[in-house]
XYZ file of C-alpha atoms in Angstrom:
86
model
C 120.046 82.899 85.012
C 123.937 82.011 84.665
C 122.850 79.153 82.035
C 121.211 81.873 79.888
C 123.464 84.615 80.432
C 126.211 82.820 79.024
C 123.812 81.479 76.284
C 123.444 85.098 74.713
C 126.524 86.272 75.765
C 127.425 87.782 72.529
C 124.095 88.852 71.371
C 123.570 92.275 73.072
C 120.979 90.989 75.250
C 121.269 90.746 79.037
C 119.893 88.408 81.276
C 119.410 89.136 85.037
C 116.747 87.740 87.717
C 115.123 89.174 90.606
C 114.173 86.988 93.688
C 112.066 88.779 95.414
C 110.770 87.609 99.333
C 107.816 88.691 100.455
C 105.792 91.586 98.711
C 103.742 94.084 100.397
C 100.524 93.302 98.341
C 96.867 93.054 99.433
C 96.871 89.034 98.996
C 99.818 88.793 101.194
C 98.135 91.261 103.603
C 95.038 89.288 103.551
C 97.003 85.819 104.523
C 95.452 83.907 107.358
C 97.465 80.817 108.363
C 95.374 77.462 107.927
C 93.628 76.059 110.970
C 96.388 74.014 112.816
C 99.263 75.647 111.493
C 102.220 75.489 113.516
C 102.662 79.279 114.144
C 106.404 78.867 115.344
C 107.293 77.112 112.340
C 105.498 79.832 110.104
C 107.457 82.569 112.524
C 110.619 81.708 111.241
C 109.886 82.861 107.552
C 108.501 85.894 109.008
C 110.812 88.765 107.642
C 112.536 90.600 110.369
C 112.734 94.023 108.250
C 109.387 93.731 107.083
C 107.697 92.939 103.194
C 109.368 94.069 100.090
C 107.278 97.295 98.569
C 106.052 96.478 95.353
C 107.659 100.056 94.181
C 111.071 98.831 94.821
C 110.609 96.031 92.957
C 109.372 97.941 90.068
C 112.053 100.421 90.985
C 114.691 97.588 90.622
C 113.209 96.278 87.241
C 113.462 99.823 85.731
C 117.381 99.869 86.927
C 117.870 96.665 85.311
C 116.325 97.743 82.178
C 117.775 101.028 81.851
C 121.743 101.820 80.325
C 122.856 102.448 84.061
C 122.649 98.951 84.615
C 124.929 97.945 81.223
C 127.595 96.149 83.631
C 124.841 93.539 85.052
C 124.777 90.209 83.032
C 123.724 86.837 84.737
C 122.988 88.343 88.298
C 120.221 87.302 90.602
C 119.684 90.057 92.809
C 117.585 88.927 95.961
C 115.155 91.411 96.913
C 113.980 89.937 100.544
C 115.277 92.478 103.134
C 118.129 90.163 104.159
C 116.130 86.889 104.487
C 118.743 84.961 102.316
C 121.802 86.718 103.921
C 121.797 84.289 106.647
């Protein structure tokens, strides 16, 4: 994202990325761990605040595409309800 942002710095095109965590989708809701999976390892990856709603992701995309986000260039927005925060 940062490399492309620098490459397109003078073009008027804004480059940003959204890094989602788990999304609340029908596919995710039907996930079943494989037989023999270590559930204690999987539990470490379970989001403490739940999954990101698809509508929230769509709203962020719409915001980044709008003039209100004109100051965003080269940003990577983590939408994971805090998983990558620590």
